[in-house]
Every structure is written in structure tokens, then in C-alpha cells.
Amino acid sequence: MFEFLKELIGEAYTDEVEKKVAQEVGKAYVPKSKYDEVNSDKKALEKTISDRDAQLEALKGVDADGLKAQIEALQAENKTAAEKYEADLRQVRLDAAIETALIGAKAVNTKAVRALLDPAKITLEGEAVKGLDEQLAALKESDAWAFAAESAAGTTGRDQGNGSGAEPTVQDAIAAAMYPKKT
């Protein structure tokens, strides 16, 4: 380590002299490896500070009021979209409940019967449909053609004649021709 000192002092150089010099050098000087480490840390910190300064300058150019306005606009759009979704979902549920009720009421053509209903008087409250039963009862009286007539056996008469003993209808004749009964 102290090769240069050996050359200067010559034969007076001993291990004891080396130890004393090493102690004195350790007090006043830093090893090169420690210096390099501290120097690289210093450079990294200077780079971090310059990056931070650049970020701060970039943030100074940001329009905070504009960003707030943009956030508020996005929040309003999200609220509107959520309300539209809820309304659409509610309408789908109402449509499904009406369709189920029409099928249960034995509507011959659910689209035709639906056109006769007043949708303003029908509401969906939870899972219950309000105002539909009254309209269906009134339609069954005024427009009986829109609903299948129930026979005494509980069938519509299409499979087993009209059940009255009268002549078969055209539908019965067509059904008998297409699907002859096997004996």
C-alpha cells in the first residue's frame, strides 16, 4: 500500500512505521472506495433533485381549475350513465314481468295485447307489477278475442276438437290432416 514510502525512506521503513503512517492517514483521509461510493451517491441525489425540479415545473403548467372541471364533468357523465343503466334495467324488468303476466293470462298474441295496454298506468314496485291486473281484467271483457278461451277440461280445444260436440273448426280439420290419430 505504501510502496512509494518504501522508496523514499529506504531501509528505515519497517512494519512499525507502516502502521503509524496508516493510522495517521486513516485519520485525515478517506479510502478511494469510500470516496467513489459517496461520490456516486451524490450524483444520484443530484439527478433525483433535478428530476423533481423538472416535475415541479411541469406541474406548474397544469391548469388545476381545468382538471377540476374535467373531473366534475366526468363525474356528471358517470352519474348520468348510472341513472340510464338503472332506468334501462328497470324497463327490462317491467317488460319481462308484463310478458310473463300476458302469457299467464293466456294472451293469444302478446304483442297485440300489449298494444292495448296503457303503459303509463303500469308500474314496477319491487318485484310486483301494479296496474296490470286491472287492465288485463278489463281487456278480457272488452276484447275477449285477444285471450284463449278455456274449455271445461282446461285445454284450448286445439288438440281434441272444440269440446262442444259441434262440427270441427278449420283449425281442427287442418290439425287432423297434418297429424292423423293412430288407432
CSV table of C-alpha atoms in Angstrom, one decimal:
chain,number,residue,atom,x,y,z
A,1,MET,CA,0.0,0.0,0.0
A,2,PHE,CA,2.8,2.4,0.9
A,3,GLU,CA,5.2,1.4,-1.8
A,4,PHE,CA,6.1,5.0,-2.6
A,5,LEU,CA,7.1,5.4,1.1
A,6,LYS,CA,9.4,2.4,1.0
A,7,GLU,CA,11.3,4.0,-1.9
A,8,LEU,CA,11.6,7.4,-0.1
A,9,ILE,CA,12.7,6.1,3.2
A,10,GLY,CA,14.6,3.1,2.1
A,11,GLU,CA,15.9,0.7,4.8
A,12,ALA,CA,14.4,2.8,7.6
A,13,TYR,CA,11.0,1.6,6.5
A,14,THR,CA,9.6,-1.0,8.9
A,15,ASP,CA,6.3,-2.6,9.7
A,16,GLU,CA,6.0,-0.3,12.7
A,17,VAL,CA,6.5,2.8,10.5
A,18,GLU,CA,3.8,1.5,8.1
A,19,LYS,CA,1.3,1.0,11.0
A,20,LYS,CA,1.9,4.6,12.3
A,21,VAL,CA,1.6,6.0,8.8
A,22,ALA,CA,-1.6,4.0,8.2
A,23,GLN,CA,-3.1,5.3,11.4
A,24,GLU,CA,-2.3,8.9,10.6
A,25,VAL,CA,-3.6,8.6,7.0
A,26,GLY,CA,-6.8,6.9,8.3
A,27,LYS,CA,-7.5,10.0,10.5
A,28,ALA,CA,-7.1,12.6,7.8
A,29,TYR,CA,-8.0,10.8,4.5
A,30,VAL,CA,-10.9,8.6,3.2
A,31,PRO,CA,-10.1,5.4,1.2
A,32,LYS,CA,-10.7,5.7,-2.5
A,33,SER,CA,-13.5,3.1,-2.5
A,34,LYS,CA,-15.4,5.0,0.2
A,35,TYR,CA,-14.9,8.2,-1.8
A,36,ASP,CA,-16.2,6.6,-5.0
A,37,GLU,CA,-19.2,5.3,-3.2
A,38,VAL,CA,-20.1,8.7,-1.6
A,39,ASN,CA,-19.4,10.5,-4.9
A,40,SER,CA,-21.8,8.1,-6.9
A,41,ASP,CA,-24.5,8.6,-4.2
A,42,LYS,CA,-24.0,12.4,-4.5
A,43,LYS,CA,-24.5,12.2,-8.3
A,44,ALA,CA,-27.6,10.0,-7.9
A,45,LEU,CA,-29.1,12.5,-5.4
A,46,GLU,CA,-28.3,15.5,-7.7
A,47,LYS,CA,-30.1,13.6,-10.6
A,48,THR,CA,-33.1,12.9,-8.3
A,49,ILE,CA,-33.3,16.6,-7.3
A,50,SER,CA,-33.1,17.7,-11.0
A,51,ASP,CA,-35.9,15.2,-11.9
A,52,ARG,CA,-38.0,16.5,-9.1
A,53,ASP,CA,-37.4,20.1,-10.1
A,54,ALA,CA,-38.5,19.2,-13.7
A,55,GLN,CA,-41.7,17.5,-12.3
A,56,LEU,CA,-42.5,20.6,-10.3
A,57,GLU,CA,-42.0,22.8,-13.3
A,58,ALA,CA,-44.3,20.6,-15.3
A,59,LEU,CA,-46.9,20.7,-12.5
A,60,LYS,CA,-46.8,24.5,-12.5
A,61,GLY,CA,-48.0,24.4,-16.1
A,62,VAL,CA,-51.0,22.2,-15.2
A,63,ASP,CA,-54.4,24.0,-15.1
A,64,ALA,CA,-55.8,22.9,-11.7
A,65,ASP,CA,-59.1,24.5,-12.3
A,66,GLY,CA,-59.4,22.9,-15.7
A,67,LEU,CA,-58.6,19.5,-14.2
A,68,LYS,CA,-61.3,20.1,-11.5
A,69,ALA,CA,-63.8,21.0,-14.2
A,70,GLN,CA,-62.9,17.9,-16.2
A,71,ILE,CA,-63.3,15.7,-13.1
A,72,GLU,CA,-66.7,17.2,-12.4
A,73,ALA,CA,-67.8,16.7,-16.0
A,74,LEU,CA,-66.7,13.0,-15.8
A,75,GLN,CA,-68.5,12.5,-12.5
A,76,ALA,CA,-71.6,14.0,-14.0
A,77,GLU,CA,-71.3,11.7,-17.1
A,78,ASN,CA,-70.8,8.7,-14.8
A,79,LYS,CA,-73.9,9.7,-12.8
A,80,THR,CA,-76.0,10.1,-15.9
A,81,ALA,CA,-74.8,6.7,-17.3
A,82,ALA,CA,-75.6,5.0,-14.0
A,83,GLU,CA,-79.1,6.5,-13.9
A,84,LYS,CA,-79.7,5.5,-17.6
A,85,TYR,CA,-78.5,2.0,-16.8
A,86,GLU,CA,-80.9,1.8,-13.8
A,87,ALA,CA,-83.8,3.1,-15.9
A,88,ASP,CA,-83.0,0.6,-18.7
A,89,LEU,CA,-82.7,-2.3,-16.2
A,90,ARG,CA,-86.0,-1.3,-14.6
A,91,GLN,CA,-87.7,-1.1,-18.0
A,92,VAL,CA,-86.3,-4.6,-18.9
A,93,ARG,CA,-87.7,-6.0,-15.6
A,94,LEU,CA,-91.0,-4.3,-16.3
A,95,ASP,CA,-91.2,-5.7,-19.8
A,96,ALA,CA,-90.4,-9.2,-18.6
A,97,ALA,CA,-93.0,-9.0,-15.9
A,98,ILE,CA,-95.6,-7.8,-18.3
A,99,GLU,CA,-94.7,-10.5,-20.8
A,100,THR,CA,-95.0,-13.2,-18.1
A,101,ALA,CA,-98.3,-11.8,-16.9
A,102,LEU,CA,-99.7,-11.8,-20.5
A,103,ILE,CA,-98.6,-15.4,-21.0
A,104,GLY,CA,-100.2,-16.3,-17.7
A,105,ALA,CA,-103.4,-14.6,-18.8
A,106,LYS,CA,-103.3,-16.7,-21.9
A,107,ALA,CA,-103.0,-13.9,-24.4
A,108,VAL,CA,-103.1,-15.2,-27.9
A,109,ASN,CA,-100.7,-12.6,-29.2
A,110,THR,CA,-98.8,-10.9,-26.5
A,111,LYS,CA,-97.6,-8.0,-28.8
A,112,ALA,CA,-101.2,-7.3,-29.8
A,113,VAL,CA,-102.5,-7.3,-26.2
A,114,ARG,CA,-99.5,-5.2,-25.2
A,115,ALA,CA,-100.5,-2.6,-27.7
A,116,LEU,CA,-103.9,-2.4,-26.0
A,117,LEU,CA,-102.4,-1.7,-22.6
A,118,ASP,CA,-101.8,1.8,-21.2
A,119,PRO,CA,-98.1,1.7,-20.1
A,120,ALA,CA,-98.5,4.9,-18.1
A,121,LYS,CA,-100.7,3.1,-15.6
A,122,ILE,CA,-98.3,0.2,-15.1
A,123,THR,CA,-95.5,0.5,-12.6
A,124,LEU,CA,-92.9,-1.9,-11.2
A,125,GLU,CA,-92.7,-1.7,-7.4
A,126,GLY,CA,-90.0,-4.2,-6.2
A,127,GLU,CA,-91.0,-7.4,-7.9
A,128,ALA,CA,-94.7,-6.6,-8.1
A,129,VAL,CA,-96.3,-5.1,-11.2
A,130,LYS,CA,-99.0,-2.6,-10.2
A,131,GLY,CA,-101.9,-1.6,-12.5
A,132,LEU,CA,-101.6,-4.6,-14.9
A,133,ASP,CA,-104.1,-6.9,-13.4
A,134,GLU,CA,-106.9,-4.3,-13.7
A,135,GLN,CA,-106.1,-3.6,-17.3
A,136,LEU,CA,-106.0,-7.3,-18.2
A,137,ALA,CA,-109.4,-7.9,-16.5
A,138,ALA,CA,-110.9,-5.1,-18.4
A,139,LEU,CA,-109.4,-6.3,-21.7
A,140,LYS,CA,-110.6,-9.9,-21.1
A,141,GLU,CA,-114.2,-8.4,-21.0
A,142,SER,CA,-113.8,-5.9,-23.8
A,143,ASP,CA,-111.5,-7.8,-26.2
A,144,ALA,CA,-112.1,-11.4,-25.4
A,145,TRP,CA,-110.6,-12.4,-28.9
A,146,ALA,CA,-107.2,-11.5,-27.6
A,147,PHE,CA,-107.2,-14.3,-25.0
A,148,ALA,CA,-107.5,-18.0,-25.4
A,149,ALA,CA,-110.9,-19.4,-24.3
A,150,GLU,CA,-110.6,-22.1,-21.6
A,151,SER,CA,-112.6,-25.3,-22.1
A,152,ALA,CA,-114.1,-27.2,-19.3
A,153,ALA,CA,-111.2,-29.6,-19.4
A,154,GLY,CA,-108.7,-26.8,-19.2
A,155,THR,CA,-107.5,-27.0,-22.7
A,156,THR,CA,-107.8,-24.6,-25.6
A,157,GLY,CA,-109.6,-27.1,-27.8
A,158,ARG,CA,-106.9,-27.3,-30.4
A,159,ASP,CA,-105.8,-30.8,-29.6
A,160,GLN,CA,-109.1,-32.5,-29.0
A,161,GLY,CA,-111.7,-30.7,-31.0
A,162,ASN,CA,-113.7,-27.8,-29.8
A,163,GLY,CA,-115.3,-29.8,-27.0
A,164,SER,CA,-118.8,-28.7,-27.8
A,165,GLY,CA,-119.8,-31.6,-30.0
A,166,ALA,CA,-120.4,-29.2,-32.9
A,167,GLU,CA,-118.7,-29.5,-36.3
A,168,PRO,CA,-114.9,-29.3,-36.2
A,169,THR,CA,-113.4,-26.0,-36.9
A,170,VAL,CA,-111.0,-25.3,-39.8
A,171,GLN,CA,-108.1,-25.5,-37.3
A,172,ASP,CA,-109.3,-28.9,-36.1
A,173,ALA,CA,-109.5,-30.1,-39.7
A,174,ILE,CA,-106.0,-28.9,-40.5
A,175,ALA,CA,-104.6,-30.4,-37.4
A,176,ALA,CA,-106.4,-33.7,-38.1
A,177,ALA,CA,-105.0,-33.7,-41.7
A,178,MET,CA,-101.5,-32.9,-40.6
A,179,TYR,CA,-101.4,-35.2,-37.5
A,180,PRO,CA,-103.7,-38.1,-38.1
A,181,LYS,CA,-104.6,-40.1,-35.0
A,182,LYS,CA,-103.2,-43.6,-34.9
A,183,THR,CA,-105.6,-46.3,-33.9
